[in-house]
Coordinates of N, CA and C in Angstrom, one line a residue:
M18 N -10.1 -27.4 -69.3 CA -10.8 -26.6 -70.2 C -10.1 -26.4 -71.5
S19 N -10.8 -26.3 -72.6 CA -10.1 -26.1 -73.8 C -10.2 -24.7 -74.2
D20 N -9.5 -24.3 -75.2 CA -9.5 -22.9 -75.7 C -10.9 -22.6 -76.4
E21 N -11.0 -21.3 -76.9 CA -12.2 -20.9 -77.5 C -12.5 -21.9 -78.6
K22 N -13.8 -22.3 -78.7 CA -14.2 -23.2 -79.8 C -15.6 -22.9 -80.2
S23 N -16.0 -23.4 -81.3 CA -17.3 -23.0 -81.9 C -18.2 -24.2 -82.1
S24 N -18.4 -25.1 -81.1 CA -19.3 -26.2 -81.3 C -20.7 -25.8 -81.4
I25 N -21.1 -24.7 -80.7 CA -22.4 -24.1 -80.8 C -22.3 -22.7 -81.2
E26 N -23.3 -22.2 -81.9 CA -23.3 -20.9 -82.4 C -24.4 -20.1 -81.8
F27 N -24.0 -19.1 -81.0 CA -25.0 -18.2 -80.3 C -24.5 -16.8 -80.6
G28 N -25.4 -15.9 -80.9 CA -25.0 -14.5 -81.1 C -24.3 -14.3 -82.4
P29 N -24.0 -13.0 -82.6 CA -23.4 -12.6 -83.9 C -21.9 -13.1 -84.0
G30 N -21.4 -13.3 -85.1 CA -20.0 -13.7 -85.3 C -19.1 -12.5 -85.3
I31 N -17.9 -12.7 -85.6 CA -16.9 -11.6 -85.6 C -17.2 -10.6 -86.7
A32 N -17.5 -11.0 -87.9 CA -17.8 -10.0 -89.0 C -19.0 -9.1 -88.7
T33 N -20.1 -9.7 -88.2 CA -21.3 -9.0 -87.8 C -21.0 -8.0 -86.7
T34 N -20.3 -8.4 -85.7 CA -20.0 -7.6 -84.6 C -19.1 -6.4 -85.0
F35 N -18.1 -6.7 -85.8 CA -17.3 -5.6 -86.3 C -18.1 -4.6 -87.2
L36 N -18.9 -5.1 -88.1 CA -19.7 -4.2 -88.9 C -20.6 -3.4 -88.1
Y37 N -21.2 -3.9 -87.1 CA -22.2 -3.2 -86.3 C -21.5 -2.0 -85.6
Y38 N -20.3 -2.2 -84.9 CA -19.6 -1.2 -84.3 C -19.0 -0.2 -85.2
F39 N -18.4 -0.7 -86.3 CA -17.8 0.2 -87.3 C -18.8 1.1 -88.0
T40 N -19.9 0.5 -88.4 CA -20.9 1.3 -89.2 C -21.6 2.4 -88.3
S41 N -22.0 1.9 -87.1 CA -22.8 2.9 -86.2 C -21.8 4.0 -85.8
T42 N -20.6 3.7 -85.4 CA -19.7 4.8 -85.0 C -19.3 5.7 -86.2
A43 N -19.0 5.1 -87.4 CA -18.6 5.9 -88.5 C -19.7 6.9 -88.9
V44 N -21.0 6.4 -88.9 CA -22.1 7.3 -89.3 C -22.2 8.5 -88.2
V45 N -22.2 8.1 -87.0 CA -22.3 9.2 -85.9 C -21.1 10.1 -86.0
L46 N -19.9 9.6 -86.1 CA -18.8 10.5 -86.1 C -18.7 11.4 -87.3
T47 N -19.1 10.9 -88.5 CA -19.2 11.7 -89.7 C -20.2 12.8 -89.5
F48 N -21.3 12.6 -89.0 CA -22.3 13.6 -88.7 C -21.8 14.6 -87.7
V49 N -21.3 14.2 -86.6 CA -20.8 15.1 -85.5 C -19.6 15.9 -86.0
T50 N -18.7 15.3 -86.7 CA -17.6 16.0 -87.2 C -18.0 17.1 -88.2
S51 N -18.9 16.8 -89.1 CA -19.4 17.8 -90.0 C -20.1 19.0 -89.3
R52 N -20.9 18.7 -88.3 CA -21.6 19.7 -87.5 C -20.6 20.5 -86.7
A53 N -19.7 19.8 -86.0 CA -18.8 20.5 -85.0 C -17.8 21.4 -85.7
L54 N -17.3 21.0 -86.9 CA -16.4 21.8 -87.6 C -17.0 22.7 -88.7
S55 N -18.3 22.6 -88.8 CA -19.1 23.4 -89.7 C -18.5 23.3 -91.2
I56 N -18.3 22.0 -91.5 CA -17.8 21.8 -92.9 C -18.8 20.8 -93.5
G57 N -18.9 20.8 -94.8 CA -19.8 19.9 -95.5 C -19.2 18.6 -95.7
I58 N -20.1 17.6 -95.9 CA -19.6 16.3 -96.1 C -18.9 16.1 -97.5
D59 N -19.1 17.1 -98.4 CA -18.5 17.0 -99.7 C -16.9 17.2 -99.6
T60 N -16.4 17.7 -98.4 CA -15.0 17.9 -98.3 C -14.3 16.6 -98.1
G61 N -15.0 15.6 -97.6 CA -14.4 14.3 -97.3 C -13.8 14.1 -96.0
L62 N -13.5 15.2 -95.3 CA -12.9 15.1 -93.9 C -13.8 14.4 -92.9
P63 N -15.1 14.7 -92.9 CA -15.9 14.0 -91.9 C -16.0 12.5 -92.1
Q64 N -15.9 12.1 -93.4 CA -16.0 10.7 -93.7 C -14.7 10.0 -93.2
R65 N -13.5 10.7 -93.4 CA -12.3 10.1 -92.9 C -12.2 10.0 -91.4
V66 N -12.7 11.0 -90.7 CA -12.8 10.9 -89.2 C -13.7 9.8 -88.8
G67 N -14.9 9.7 -89.5 CA -15.8 8.7 -89.2 C -15.3 7.3 -89.5
A68 N -14.6 7.1 -90.6 CA -14.0 5.8 -90.9 C -12.9 5.4 -89.9
L69 N -12.1 6.4 -89.5 CA -11.0 6.1 -88.5 C -11.6 5.7 -87.1
G70 N -12.6 6.5 -86.7 CA -13.3 6.2 -85.4 C -14.0 4.9 -85.5
G71 N -14.7 4.6 -86.7 CA -15.4 3.4 -86.9 C -14.5 2.2 -86.8
L72 N -13.3 2.3 -87.4 CA -12.3 1.2 -87.4 C -11.9 0.9 -85.9
L73 N -11.6 2.0 -85.2 CA -11.2 1.8 -83.8 C -12.4 1.2 -83.0
A74 N -13.6 1.7 -83.1 CA -14.7 1.1 -82.4 C -15.0 -0.3 -82.9
G75 N -14.9 -0.6 -84.1 CA -15.1 -1.9 -84.6 C -14.1 -2.9 -84.0
L76 N -12.9 -2.5 -84.0 CA -11.9 -3.4 -83.4 C -12.1 -3.7 -81.9
L77 N -12.4 -2.6 -81.2 CA -12.6 -2.7 -79.7 C -13.9 -3.5 -79.4
G78 N -15.0 -3.2 -80.2 CA -16.2 -3.8 -80.0 C -16.1 -5.3 -80.3
T79 N -15.4 -5.7 -81.3 CA -15.2 -7.1 -81.7 C -14.4 -7.8 -80.6
Y80 N -13.3 -7.1 -80.1 CA -12.5 -7.8 -79.1 C -13.3 -8.1 -77.8
F81 N -14.1 -7.1 -77.4 CA -14.8 -7.3 -76.1 C -16.2 -8.0 -76.2
N82 N -16.9 -7.8 -77.4 CA -18.3 -8.2 -77.4 C -18.6 -9.3 -78.4
R83 N -17.6 -9.9 -79.1 CA -18.0 -11.0 -80.0 C -18.4 -12.2 -79.2
T84 N -19.1 -13.1 -79.8 CA -19.5 -14.3 -79.1 C -18.5 -15.3 -79.2
I85 N -18.0 -15.9 -78.1 CA -17.1 -17.0 -78.1 C -17.6 -18.1 -77.2
S86 N -17.0 -19.2 -77.3 CA -17.4 -20.3 -76.4 C -16.2 -21.1 -76.0
F87 N -16.4 -21.9 -74.9 CA -15.4 -22.8 -74.5 C -16.0 -24.0 -73.8
A88 N -15.3 -25.1 -73.8 CA -15.8 -26.4 -73.3 C -15.2 -26.7 -71.9
V89 N -16.0 -27.2 -71.0 CA -15.5 -27.6 -69.7 C -15.8 -29.1 -69.5
P90 N -14.9 -29.9 -69.1 CA -15.2 -31.3 -68.9 C -16.1 -31.5 -67.7
V91 N -17.1 -32.4 -67.8 CA -18.1 -32.5 -66.7 C -18.1 -34.0 -66.3
Q92 N -17.9 -34.2 -65.0 CA -18.1 -35.6 -64.5 C -19.5 -35.9 -64.1
S93 N -20.1 -34.9 -63.4 CA -21.5 -35.1 -63.0 C -22.3 -33.8 -63.4
S94 N -23.3 -34.0 -64.2 CA -24.1 -32.8 -64.7 C -24.7 -32.0 -63.6
K95 N -25.2 -32.8 -62.6 CA -25.9 -32.1 -61.5 C -24.9 -31.3 -60.6
K96 N -23.8 -31.9 -60.3 CA -22.8 -31.2 -59.5 C -22.3 -30.0 -60.3
F97 N -22.0 -30.1 -61.6 CA -21.5 -29.0 -62.4 C -22.5 -27.9 -62.4
L98 N -23.8 -28.2 -62.7 CA -24.8 -27.2 -62.7 C -24.9 -26.4 -61.4
N99 N -24.8 -27.2 -60.3 CA -24.9 -26.5 -59.0 C -23.7 -25.5 -58.8
E100 N -22.5 -26.0 -59.1 CA -21.4 -25.1 -59.0 C -21.5 -23.9 -60.0
L101 N -21.9 -24.2 -61.2 CA -22.0 -23.1 -62.2 C -23.1 -22.1 -61.7
E102 N -24.2 -22.5 -61.3 CA -25.3 -21.6 -60.9 C -24.9 -20.8 -59.7
S103 N -24.1 -21.4 -58.8 CA -23.6 -20.7 -57.6 C -22.7 -19.6 -58.1
T104 N -21.8 -19.9 -59.0 CA -20.8 -18.9 -59.5 C -21.5 -17.8 -60.3
L105 N -22.5 -18.2 -61.1 CA -23.2 -17.2 -61.9 C -24.0 -16.3 -61.0
S106 N -24.6 -16.9 -60.0 CA -25.4 -16.1 -59.0 C -24.5 -15.0 -58.4
Q107 N -23.3 -15.4 -58.0 CA -22.4 -14.4 -57.4 C -22.1 -13.3 -58.3
L108 N -22.1 -13.6 -59.6 CA -21.8 -12.6 -60.7 C -23.1 -11.8 -61.1
G109 N -24.2 -12.2 -60.5 CA -25.5 -11.5 -60.8 C -26.3 -12.1 -61.9
Y110 N -26.0 -13.3 -62.3 CA -26.8 -14.0 -63.4 C -27.8 -14.9 -62.7
E111 N -28.9 -15.1 -63.4 CA -29.9 -16.0 -63.0 C -30.4 -16.8 -64.2
L112 N -30.9 -18.0 -64.0 CA -31.5 -18.8 -65.1 C -32.8 -18.1 -65.6
V113 N -32.9 -17.9 -66.9 CA -34.1 -17.2 -67.4 C -34.8 -18.1 -68.4
A114 N -34.1 -19.1 -68.9 CA -34.8 -20.0 -69.9 C -34.0 -21.3 -70.0
E115 N -34.8 -22.4 -70.3 CA -34.1 -23.7 -70.6 C -34.8 -24.2 -71.8
E116 N -34.1 -24.2 -72.9 CA -34.6 -24.7 -74.2 C -33.9 -25.9 -74.7
E117 N -34.6 -27.0 -74.8 CA -34.0 -28.3 -75.1 C -32.8 -28.6 -74.2
D118 N -31.6 -28.6 -74.7 CA -30.4 -28.9 -73.9 C -29.6 -27.6 -73.6
V119 N -30.1 -26.5 -73.8 CA -29.4 -25.2 -73.6 C -30.1 -24.4 -72.4
R120 N -29.3 -24.0 -71.5 CA -29.7 -23.2 -70.4 C -29.2 -21.8 -70.7
I121 N -30.1 -20.8 -70.4 CA -29.8 -19.4 -70.7 C -29.8 -18.6 -69.4
Y122 N -28.7 -17.9 -69.1 CA -28.6 -17.1 -67.9 C -28.4 -15.6 -68.4
Q123 N -29.0 -14.7 -67.6 CA -28.7 -13.3 -67.8 C -28.9 -12.5 -66.5
R124 N -28.4 -11.3 -66.5 CA -28.5 -10.5 -65.3 C -29.9 -9.8 -65.3
S125 N -30.3 -9.3 -64.2 CA -31.6 -8.7 -64.1 C -31.4 -7.2 -64.2
S126 N -32.5 -6.5 -64.3 CA -32.6 -5.0 -64.4 C -31.7 -4.5 -65.6
L127 N -31.2 -3.3 -65.4 CA -30.5 -2.6 -66.5 C -29.2 -3.3 -66.9
S128 N -28.6 -4.0 -66.0 CA -27.3 -4.6 -66.3 C -27.4 -5.7 -67.4
K129 N -28.6 -6.2 -67.6 CA -28.7 -7.2 -68.6 C -28.4 -6.7 -70.0
W130 N -28.6 -5.4 -70.2 CA -28.4 -4.8 -71.5 C -26.9 -4.6 -71.8
F131 N -26.1 -4.6 -70.8 CA -24.7 -4.3 -71.0 C -23.8 -5.6 -70.8
S132 N -24.4 -6.6 -70.3 CA -23.6 -7.8 -70.1 C -23.9 -9.0 -71.0
G133 N -25.1 -9.0 -71.6 CA -25.5 -10.1 -72.5 C -25.9 -11.3 -71.7
R134 N -26.2 -12.4 -72.5 CA -26.6 -13.6 -71.9 C -25.5 -14.6 -71.9
I135 N -25.6 -15.6 -71.1 CA -24.7 -16.8 -71.1 C -25.5 -18.0 -71.5
F136 N -25.0 -18.8 -72.4 CA -25.6 -20.0 -72.9 C -24.8 -21.2 -72.5
V137 N -25.4 -22.2 -71.9 CA -24.7 -23.4 -71.4 C -25.4 -24.6 -72.1
Q138 N -24.6 -25.3 -72.8 CA -25.1 -26.5 -73.4 C -24.4 -27.7 -72.8
L139 N -25.2 -28.6 -72.2 CA -24.6 -29.8 -71.6 C -24.7 -31.0 -72.7
E140 N -23.5 -31.6 -72.8 CA -23.4 -32.7 -73.8 C -22.9 -33.9 -73.0
D141 N -22.4 -34.9 -73.6 CA -22.0 -36.2 -72.9 C -21.2 -35.9 -71.7
Q142 N -19.9 -35.7 -71.8 CA -19.0 -35.5 -70.7 C -18.4 -34.0 -70.7
Q143 N -19.2 -33.1 -71.3 CA -18.7 -31.7 -71.3 C -19.8 -30.7 -71.3
A144 N -19.5 -29.5 -71.0 CA -20.5 -28.4 -71.1 C -19.8 -27.4 -71.9
T145 N -20.6 -26.8 -72.9 CA -20.1 -25.7 -73.7 C -20.8 -24.4 -73.2
I146 N -19.9 -23.4 -72.9 CA -20.5 -22.2 -72.4 C -20.1 -21.1 -73.4
A147 N -21.2 -20.3 -73.8 CA -21.0 -19.3 -74.8 C -21.5 -18.0 -74.3
S148 N -20.8 -16.9 -74.6 CA -21.3 -15.5 -74.3 C -20.3 -14.5 -74.9
R149 N -20.5 -13.3 -74.5 CA -19.5 -12.2 -75.0 C -18.1 -12.6 -74.5
A150 N -17.2 -12.2 -75.4 CA -15.8 -12.5 -75.1 C -15.3 -12.1 -73.7
I151 N -15.7 -10.9 -73.3 CA -15.2 -10.4 -72.0 C -15.8 -11.2 -70.9
T152 N -17.1 -11.6 -71.0 CA -17.7 -12.5 -70.0 C -17.1 -13.8 -69.9
I153 N -16.7 -14.4 -71.1 CA -16.1 -15.7 -71.1 C -14.7 -15.7 -70.5
R154 N -14.0 -14.6 -70.8 CA -12.6 -14.5 -70.2 C -12.7 -14.5 -68.6
N155 N -13.7 -13.7 -68.1 CA -13.9 -13.7 -66.7 C -14.4 -15.0 -66.1
L156 N -15.3 -15.7 -66.8 CA -15.7 -17.0 -66.4 C -14.6 -18.0 -66.4
K157 N -13.7 -18.0 -67.3 CA -12.6 -18.9 -67.4 C -11.7 -18.8 -66.1
K158 N -11.5 -17.5 -65.7 CA -10.7 -17.3 -64.5 C -11.4 -17.9 -63.3
V159 N -12.7 -17.7 -63.2 CA -13.5 -18.2 -62.0 C -13.6 -19.7 -62.0
L160 N -13.9 -20.3 -63.2 CA -14.2 -21.7 -63.3 C -12.9 -22.5 -63.4
G161 N -11.8 -21.9 -63.8 CA -10.6 -22.7 -64.1 C -9.6 -22.5 -63.0

């Protein structure tokens, strides 16, 4: 297996992920701080608290939820897919779509909203797997 690589692009990149978590947390914390401390936004304190909380949430969100990928050498596509589907099934994932040369797996019920999808692209002698960083780290342990 090789390290993280970006031969295929699925999901948001690092900047988009950071901005999402930073902005949403900063706005909410600014509002909550202003209301909880009964101070106006014109004082600047709620914005500082929001920015600090947004920075922390942005960094954590980016670390755990950015989309990364890695490549796995494949001798036999059929054998690899059987092993992969068995592994993913044990983790609660099931095949939900197959578009061209990309297979898409996700969990069912509510857990799909918190775990994201897994994308598998089969190429010549390798498979590229892409998903959230935390999911890929766990898959590397299981597959490697």
